[in-house]
Short mmCIF file of C-alpha atoms in Angstrom, two decimals:
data_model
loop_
_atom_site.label_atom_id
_atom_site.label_comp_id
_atom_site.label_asym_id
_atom_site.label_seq_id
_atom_site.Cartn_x
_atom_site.Cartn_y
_atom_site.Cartn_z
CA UNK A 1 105.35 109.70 95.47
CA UNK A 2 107.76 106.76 93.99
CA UNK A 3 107.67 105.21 90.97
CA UNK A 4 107.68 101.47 91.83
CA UNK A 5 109.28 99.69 88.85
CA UNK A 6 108.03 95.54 89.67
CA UNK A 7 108.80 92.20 88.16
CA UNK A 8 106.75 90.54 90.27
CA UNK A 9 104.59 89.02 87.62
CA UNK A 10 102.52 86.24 89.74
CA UNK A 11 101.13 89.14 92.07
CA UNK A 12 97.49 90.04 91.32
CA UNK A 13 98.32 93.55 90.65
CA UNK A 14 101.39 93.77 88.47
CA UNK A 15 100.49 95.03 84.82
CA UNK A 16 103.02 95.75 82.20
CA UNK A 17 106.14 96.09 84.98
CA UNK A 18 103.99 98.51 87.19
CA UNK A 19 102.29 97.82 90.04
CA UNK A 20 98.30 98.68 89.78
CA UNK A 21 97.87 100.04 93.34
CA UNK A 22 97.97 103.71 94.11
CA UNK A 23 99.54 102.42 97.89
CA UNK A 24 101.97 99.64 98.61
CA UNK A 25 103.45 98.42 102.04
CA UNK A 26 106.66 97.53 102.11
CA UNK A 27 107.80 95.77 105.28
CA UNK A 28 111.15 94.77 106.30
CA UNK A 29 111.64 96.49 110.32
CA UNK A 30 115.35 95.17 111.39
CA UNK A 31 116.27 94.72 107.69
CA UNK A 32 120.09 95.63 106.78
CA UNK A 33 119.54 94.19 102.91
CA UNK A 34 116.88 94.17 100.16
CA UNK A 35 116.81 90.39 100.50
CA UNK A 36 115.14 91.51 104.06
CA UNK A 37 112.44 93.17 103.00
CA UNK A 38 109.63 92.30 101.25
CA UNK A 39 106.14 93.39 99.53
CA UNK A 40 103.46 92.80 101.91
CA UNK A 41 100.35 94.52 99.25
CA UNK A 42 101.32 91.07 96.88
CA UNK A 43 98.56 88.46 96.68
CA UNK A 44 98.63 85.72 94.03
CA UNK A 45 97.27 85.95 90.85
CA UNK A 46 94.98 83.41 91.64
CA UNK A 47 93.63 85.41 94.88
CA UNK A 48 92.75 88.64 92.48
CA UNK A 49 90.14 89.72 90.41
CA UNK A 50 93.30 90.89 87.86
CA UNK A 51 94.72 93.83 87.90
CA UNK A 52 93.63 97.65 86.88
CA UNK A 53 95.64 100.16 85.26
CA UNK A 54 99.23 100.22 85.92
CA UNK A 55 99.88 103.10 88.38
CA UNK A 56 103.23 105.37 87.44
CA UNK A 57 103.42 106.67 91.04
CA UNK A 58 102.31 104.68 94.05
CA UNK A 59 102.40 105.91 97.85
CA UNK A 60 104.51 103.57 99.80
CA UNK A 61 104.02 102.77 103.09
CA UNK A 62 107.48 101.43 104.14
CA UNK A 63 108.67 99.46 107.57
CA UNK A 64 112.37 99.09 106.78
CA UNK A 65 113.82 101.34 109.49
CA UNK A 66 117.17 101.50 108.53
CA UNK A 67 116.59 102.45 105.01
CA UNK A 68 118.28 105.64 103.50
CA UNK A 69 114.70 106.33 102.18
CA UNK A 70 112.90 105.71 105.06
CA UNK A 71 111.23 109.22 105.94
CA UNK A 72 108.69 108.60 109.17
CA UNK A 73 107.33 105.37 107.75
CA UNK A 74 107.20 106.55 104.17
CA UNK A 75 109.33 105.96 101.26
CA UNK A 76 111.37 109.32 100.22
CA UNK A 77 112.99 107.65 97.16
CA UNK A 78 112.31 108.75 93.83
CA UNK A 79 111.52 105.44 92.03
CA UNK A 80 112.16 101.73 93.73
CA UNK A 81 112.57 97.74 91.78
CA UNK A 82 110.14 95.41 93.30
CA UNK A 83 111.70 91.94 92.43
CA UNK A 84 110.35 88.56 93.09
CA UNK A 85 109.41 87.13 89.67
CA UNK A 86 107.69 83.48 89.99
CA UNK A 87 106.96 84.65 93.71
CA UNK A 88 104.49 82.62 95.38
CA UNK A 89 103.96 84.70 98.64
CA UNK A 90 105.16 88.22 99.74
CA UNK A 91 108.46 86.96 101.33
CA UNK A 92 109.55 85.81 97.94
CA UNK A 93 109.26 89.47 97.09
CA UNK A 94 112.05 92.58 97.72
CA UNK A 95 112.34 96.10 97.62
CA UNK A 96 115.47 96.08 95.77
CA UNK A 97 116.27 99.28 96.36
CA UNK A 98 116.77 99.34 99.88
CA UNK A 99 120.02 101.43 101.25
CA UNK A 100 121.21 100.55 104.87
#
């Protein structure tokens, strides 16, 4: 499983730059750049009950086809930046490392 590195500090689960889910869906289908994708397990802080314990390694559930990492619907990378600081809503959000 990934490490997911975020700096998506408005989302209900982000903890000390980690994301506190053990599973994340990352969407993104016809997406040629990061900027395409985005982090569809993000809810506002104001929508949680706060976040758990910062996960090191979270399954991710990914939609962007034409990503590198992109094995059967799953992400193969090693570790991937979530980036979307001050985001409001998922589509403020990005899987920054995305490769077409």
């Amino acid at each position: 499983m990934p490490r997911i590195f975020c700096n998506v500090s408005n989302c209900g689960h982000y903890k000390d730059n980690y994301c506190c889910l053990s599973s994340v869906h990352v969407t993104g289908n016809s997406a040629d750049r990061p900027q395409e994708t985005s982090c569809e397990s993000f809810v506002s802080e104001k929508e949680s009950s706060g976040a758990s314990h910062p996960q090191m390694y979270s399954k991710i559930d990914c939609e962007a086809a034409s990503c590198v990492f992109n094995d059967h619907r799953h992400c193969s990378a090693n570790s991937i930046d979530v980036a979307g600081d001050k985001a409001e809503n998922c589509r403020e959000t990005e899987c920054q490392s995305f490769h077409c």
